[in-house]
Short mmCIF file of C-alpha atoms in Angstrom, two decimals:
data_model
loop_
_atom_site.label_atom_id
_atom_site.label_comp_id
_atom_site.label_asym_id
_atom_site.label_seq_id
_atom_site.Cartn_x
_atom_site.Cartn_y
_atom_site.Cartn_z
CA UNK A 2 118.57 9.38 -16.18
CA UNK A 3 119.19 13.22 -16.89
CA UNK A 4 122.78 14.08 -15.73
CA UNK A 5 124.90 17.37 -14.87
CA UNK A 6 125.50 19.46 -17.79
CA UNK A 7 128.97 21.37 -18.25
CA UNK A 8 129.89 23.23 -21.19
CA UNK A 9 132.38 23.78 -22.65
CA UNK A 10 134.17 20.30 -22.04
CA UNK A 11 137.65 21.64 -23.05
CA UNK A 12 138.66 25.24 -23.07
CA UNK A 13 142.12 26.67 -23.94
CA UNK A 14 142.80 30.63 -23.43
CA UNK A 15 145.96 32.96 -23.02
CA UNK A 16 147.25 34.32 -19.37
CA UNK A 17 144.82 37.37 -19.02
CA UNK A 18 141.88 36.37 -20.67
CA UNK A 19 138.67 35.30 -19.50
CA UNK A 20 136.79 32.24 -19.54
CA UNK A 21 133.01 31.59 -18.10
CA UNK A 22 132.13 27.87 -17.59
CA UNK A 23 128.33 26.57 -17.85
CA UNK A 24 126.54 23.95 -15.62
CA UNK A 25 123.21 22.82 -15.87
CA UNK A 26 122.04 20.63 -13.07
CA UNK A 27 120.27 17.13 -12.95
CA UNK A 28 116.07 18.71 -13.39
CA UNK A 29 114.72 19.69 -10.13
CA UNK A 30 117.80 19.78 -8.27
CA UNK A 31 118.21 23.37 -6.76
CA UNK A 32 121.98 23.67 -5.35
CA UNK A 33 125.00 23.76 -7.45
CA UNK A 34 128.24 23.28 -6.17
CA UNK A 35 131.49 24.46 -8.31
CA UNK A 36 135.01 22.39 -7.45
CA UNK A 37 137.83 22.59 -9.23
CA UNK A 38 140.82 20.11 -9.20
CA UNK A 39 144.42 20.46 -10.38
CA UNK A 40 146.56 18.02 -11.17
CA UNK A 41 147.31 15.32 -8.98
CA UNK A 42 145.27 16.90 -6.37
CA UNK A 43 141.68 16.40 -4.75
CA UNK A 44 139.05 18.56 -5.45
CA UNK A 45 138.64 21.84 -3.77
CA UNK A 46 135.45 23.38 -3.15
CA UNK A 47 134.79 26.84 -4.78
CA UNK A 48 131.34 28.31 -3.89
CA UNK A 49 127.96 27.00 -4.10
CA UNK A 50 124.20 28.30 -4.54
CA UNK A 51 120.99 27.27 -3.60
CA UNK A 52 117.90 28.78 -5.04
CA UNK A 53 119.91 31.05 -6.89
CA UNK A 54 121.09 32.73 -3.87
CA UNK A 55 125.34 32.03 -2.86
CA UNK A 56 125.27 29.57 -0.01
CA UNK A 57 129.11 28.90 1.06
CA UNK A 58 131.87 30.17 -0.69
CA UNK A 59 135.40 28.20 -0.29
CA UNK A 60 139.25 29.09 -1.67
CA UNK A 61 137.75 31.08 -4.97
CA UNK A 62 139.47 33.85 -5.95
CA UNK A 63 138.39 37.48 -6.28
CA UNK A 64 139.44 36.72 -10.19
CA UNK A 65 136.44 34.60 -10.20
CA UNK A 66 133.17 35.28 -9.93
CA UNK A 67 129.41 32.99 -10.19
CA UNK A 68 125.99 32.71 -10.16
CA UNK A 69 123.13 30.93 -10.29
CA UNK A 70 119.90 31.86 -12.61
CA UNK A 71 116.04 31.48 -12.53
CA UNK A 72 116.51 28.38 -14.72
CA UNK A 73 119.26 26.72 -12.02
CA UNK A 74 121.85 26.45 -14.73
CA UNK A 75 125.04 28.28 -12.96
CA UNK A 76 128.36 30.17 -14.74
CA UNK A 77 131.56 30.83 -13.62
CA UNK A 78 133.17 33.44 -14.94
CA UNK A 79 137.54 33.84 -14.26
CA UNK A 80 139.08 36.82 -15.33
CA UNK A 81 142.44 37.78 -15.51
CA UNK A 82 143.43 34.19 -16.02
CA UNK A 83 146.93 32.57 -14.62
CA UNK A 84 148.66 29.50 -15.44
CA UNK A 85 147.64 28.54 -12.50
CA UNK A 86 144.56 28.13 -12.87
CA UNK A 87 144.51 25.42 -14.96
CA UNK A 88 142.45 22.48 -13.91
CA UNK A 89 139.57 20.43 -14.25
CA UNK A 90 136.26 22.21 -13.02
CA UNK A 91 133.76 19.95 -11.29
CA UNK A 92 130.21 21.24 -11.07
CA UNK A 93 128.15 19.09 -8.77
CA UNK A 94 123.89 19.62 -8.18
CA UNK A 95 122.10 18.58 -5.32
CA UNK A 96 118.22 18.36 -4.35
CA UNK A 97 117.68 20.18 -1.04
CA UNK A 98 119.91 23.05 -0.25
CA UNK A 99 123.43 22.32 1.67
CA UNK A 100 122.92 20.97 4.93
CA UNK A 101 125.18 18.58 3.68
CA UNK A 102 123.17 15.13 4.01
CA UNK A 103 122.07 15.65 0.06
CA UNK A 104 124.04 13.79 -2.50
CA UNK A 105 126.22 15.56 -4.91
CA UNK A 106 126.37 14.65 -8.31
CA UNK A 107 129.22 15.18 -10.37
CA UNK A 108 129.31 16.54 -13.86
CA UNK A 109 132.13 15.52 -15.97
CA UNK A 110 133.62 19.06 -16.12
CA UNK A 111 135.50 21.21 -17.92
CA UNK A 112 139.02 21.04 -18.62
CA UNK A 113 140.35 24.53 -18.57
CA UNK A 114 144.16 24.93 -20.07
CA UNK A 115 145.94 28.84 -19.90
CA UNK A 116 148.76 28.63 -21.96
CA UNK B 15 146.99 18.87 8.83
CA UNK B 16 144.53 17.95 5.94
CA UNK B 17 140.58 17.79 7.05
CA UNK B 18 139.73 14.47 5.41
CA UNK B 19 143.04 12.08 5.36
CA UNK B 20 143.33 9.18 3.28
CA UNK B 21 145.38 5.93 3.78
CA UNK B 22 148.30 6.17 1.77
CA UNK B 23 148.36 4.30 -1.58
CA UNK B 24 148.99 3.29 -4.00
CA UNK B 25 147.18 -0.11 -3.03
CA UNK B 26 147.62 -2.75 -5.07
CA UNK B 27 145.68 -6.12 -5.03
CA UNK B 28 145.24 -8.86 -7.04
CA UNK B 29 141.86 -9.40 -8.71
CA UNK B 30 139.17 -11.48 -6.28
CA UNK B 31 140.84 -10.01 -3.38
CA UNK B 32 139.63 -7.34 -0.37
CA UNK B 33 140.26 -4.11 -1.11
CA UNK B 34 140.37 -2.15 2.26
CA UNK B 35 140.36 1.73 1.77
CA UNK B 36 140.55 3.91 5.22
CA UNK B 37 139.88 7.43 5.67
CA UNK B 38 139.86 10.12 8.68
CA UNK B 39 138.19 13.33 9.41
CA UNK B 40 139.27 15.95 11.75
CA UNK B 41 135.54 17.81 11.80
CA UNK B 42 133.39 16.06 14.70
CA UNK B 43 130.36 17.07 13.57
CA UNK B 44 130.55 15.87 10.92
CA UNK B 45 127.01 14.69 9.35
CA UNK B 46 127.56 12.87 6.03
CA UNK B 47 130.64 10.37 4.56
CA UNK B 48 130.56 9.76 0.75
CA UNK B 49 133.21 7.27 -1.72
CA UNK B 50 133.75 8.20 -4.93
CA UNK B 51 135.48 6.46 -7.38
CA UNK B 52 137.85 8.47 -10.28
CA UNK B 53 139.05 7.56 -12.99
CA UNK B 54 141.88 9.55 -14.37
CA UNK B 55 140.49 12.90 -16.39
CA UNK B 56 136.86 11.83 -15.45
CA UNK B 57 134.72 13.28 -12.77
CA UNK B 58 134.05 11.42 -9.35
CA UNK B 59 131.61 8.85 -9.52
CA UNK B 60 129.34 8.26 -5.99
CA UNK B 61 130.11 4.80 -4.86
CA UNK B 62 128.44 5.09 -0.97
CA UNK B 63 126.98 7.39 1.43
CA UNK B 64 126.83 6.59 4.89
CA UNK B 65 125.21 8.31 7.53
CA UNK B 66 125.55 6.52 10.54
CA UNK B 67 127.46 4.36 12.62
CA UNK B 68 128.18 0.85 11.12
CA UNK B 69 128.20 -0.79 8.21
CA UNK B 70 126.24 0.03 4.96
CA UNK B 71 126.24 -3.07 1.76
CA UNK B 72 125.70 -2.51 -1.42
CA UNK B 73 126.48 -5.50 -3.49
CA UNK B 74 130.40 -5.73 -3.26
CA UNK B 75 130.80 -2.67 -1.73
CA UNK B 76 130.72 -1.92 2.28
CA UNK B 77 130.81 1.28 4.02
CA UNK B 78 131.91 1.39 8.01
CA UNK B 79 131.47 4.59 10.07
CA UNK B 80 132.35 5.20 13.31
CA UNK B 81 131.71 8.78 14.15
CA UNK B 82 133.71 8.38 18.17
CA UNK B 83 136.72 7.37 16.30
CA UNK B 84 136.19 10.02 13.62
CA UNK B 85 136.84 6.81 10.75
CA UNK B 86 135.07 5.55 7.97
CA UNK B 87 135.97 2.79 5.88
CA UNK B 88 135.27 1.35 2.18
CA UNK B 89 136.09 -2.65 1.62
CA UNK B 90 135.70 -4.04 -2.09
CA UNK B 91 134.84 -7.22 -2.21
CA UNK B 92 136.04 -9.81 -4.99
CA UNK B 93 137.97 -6.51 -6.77
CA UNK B 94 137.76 -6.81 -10.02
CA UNK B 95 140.66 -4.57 -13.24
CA UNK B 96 137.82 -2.21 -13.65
CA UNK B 97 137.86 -1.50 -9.73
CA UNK B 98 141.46 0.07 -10.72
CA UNK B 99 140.94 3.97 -9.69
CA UNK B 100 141.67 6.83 -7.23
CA UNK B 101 138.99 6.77 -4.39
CA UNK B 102 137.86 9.37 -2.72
CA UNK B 103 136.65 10.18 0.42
CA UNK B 104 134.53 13.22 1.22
CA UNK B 105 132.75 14.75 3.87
CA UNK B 106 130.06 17.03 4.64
CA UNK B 107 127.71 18.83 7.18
CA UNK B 108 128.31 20.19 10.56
CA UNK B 109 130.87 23.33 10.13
CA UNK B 110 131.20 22.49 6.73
CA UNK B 111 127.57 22.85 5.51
CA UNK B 112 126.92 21.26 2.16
CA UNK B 113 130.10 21.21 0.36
CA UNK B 114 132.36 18.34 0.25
CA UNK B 115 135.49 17.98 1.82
CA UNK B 116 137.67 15.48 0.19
CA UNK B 117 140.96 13.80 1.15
CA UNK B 118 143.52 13.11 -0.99
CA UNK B 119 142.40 9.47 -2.93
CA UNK B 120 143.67 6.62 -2.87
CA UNK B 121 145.27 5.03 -5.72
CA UNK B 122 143.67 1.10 -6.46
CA UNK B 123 145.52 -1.41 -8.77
CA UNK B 124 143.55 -4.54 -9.17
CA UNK B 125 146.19 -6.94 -10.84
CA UNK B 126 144.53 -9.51 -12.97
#
């Protein structure tokens, strides 16, 4: 079965550059969700879109900004990068928009490292 | 005080044994409980959902919810070395819409 998408799996930039992550959900599924999850830590919801409209948006910084195209696929685009932000991003897709009873499917993300 | 606490771990059993992972949620209404299983640099992996109260199988895996007490449980029967991972327990719907809320894992060891 057709999975989650993310591109690129590994990405190393400098403090101040920018970086824009790709997912490209399981077909049919019309929500994406973006997490992102340091080290040693849980994941951390970002912001999510359904029918390429934003649905919630959690602890994302102004830095960063998303969307969601006609085609589904989503980007995440971080500017102005820190050190901090280095971390594995999760995108997830679900079929049904976010009242939260639709499973979330994991891609196996994109390890971002600002050196 | 986190949203979605986890028992702490690491837990450590030996292989054939229960594994008994326990999890919390502060968010009453709550609508939706979900395990994942990580392994380390991987994404999460969906284990269970469970949607209401009681107990959910699915093969060596069992789910318990019980929404009053705000608790849901994973048990892992006859763990096996590949069981060895961080679980996760996440939560969604009610204030929280779609988007997961996850605790903080739980470390597994299954000792051979």
């Amino acid at each position: 079965a057709a999975g989650v998408i993310q591109s690129p799996r590994h990405l190393i930039k400098e403090k101040r550059e920018t970086a824009t992550l790709k997912c490209y959900p399981i077909p049919r599924h019309d929500t994406v969700y973006w997490y992102q999850q340091g080290p040693g830590q849980d994941p951390q919801f970002l912001i999510s879109f359904y029918e390429k409209m934003q649905s919630d948006k959690g602890s994302i910084p102004d830095r960063f900004s998303a969307q969601q195209f006609s085609d589904y696929h989503s980007e995440l685009n971080m500017s102005s990068l820190e050190l901090g932000d280095s971390a594995l991003y999760f995108c997830a897709s679900s079929l049904g928009g976010t009242s939260g009873t639709d499973t979330q499917y994991f891609g196996p993300g994109t390890r971002l490292t600002v050196l | 005080q986190k949203e979605v606490e986890q028992n702490s771990g690491p837990l450590s059993v030996p292989e054939g044994a229960i594994a008994s992972l326990n999890c919390t949620y502060s968010d009453r209404v709550s609508q939706s409980f979900f395990w994942y299983r990580q392994y380390s640099g991987k994404s999460p992996e969906l284990i269970m959902s469970i949607y209401s109260n009681g107990d959910k199988e699915d093969g060596r895996f069992t789910a318990q919810l019980n929404k009053a007490s705000q608790y849901v449980s994973l048990l892992i029967r006859d763990s096996q070395p590949s069981d060895s991972a961080t679980y996760l327990c996440a939560v969604a719907g009610g204030t929280s819409y779609g988007k997961l809320t996850f605790g903080q894992g739980t470390i597994l060891t299954v000792h051979p």
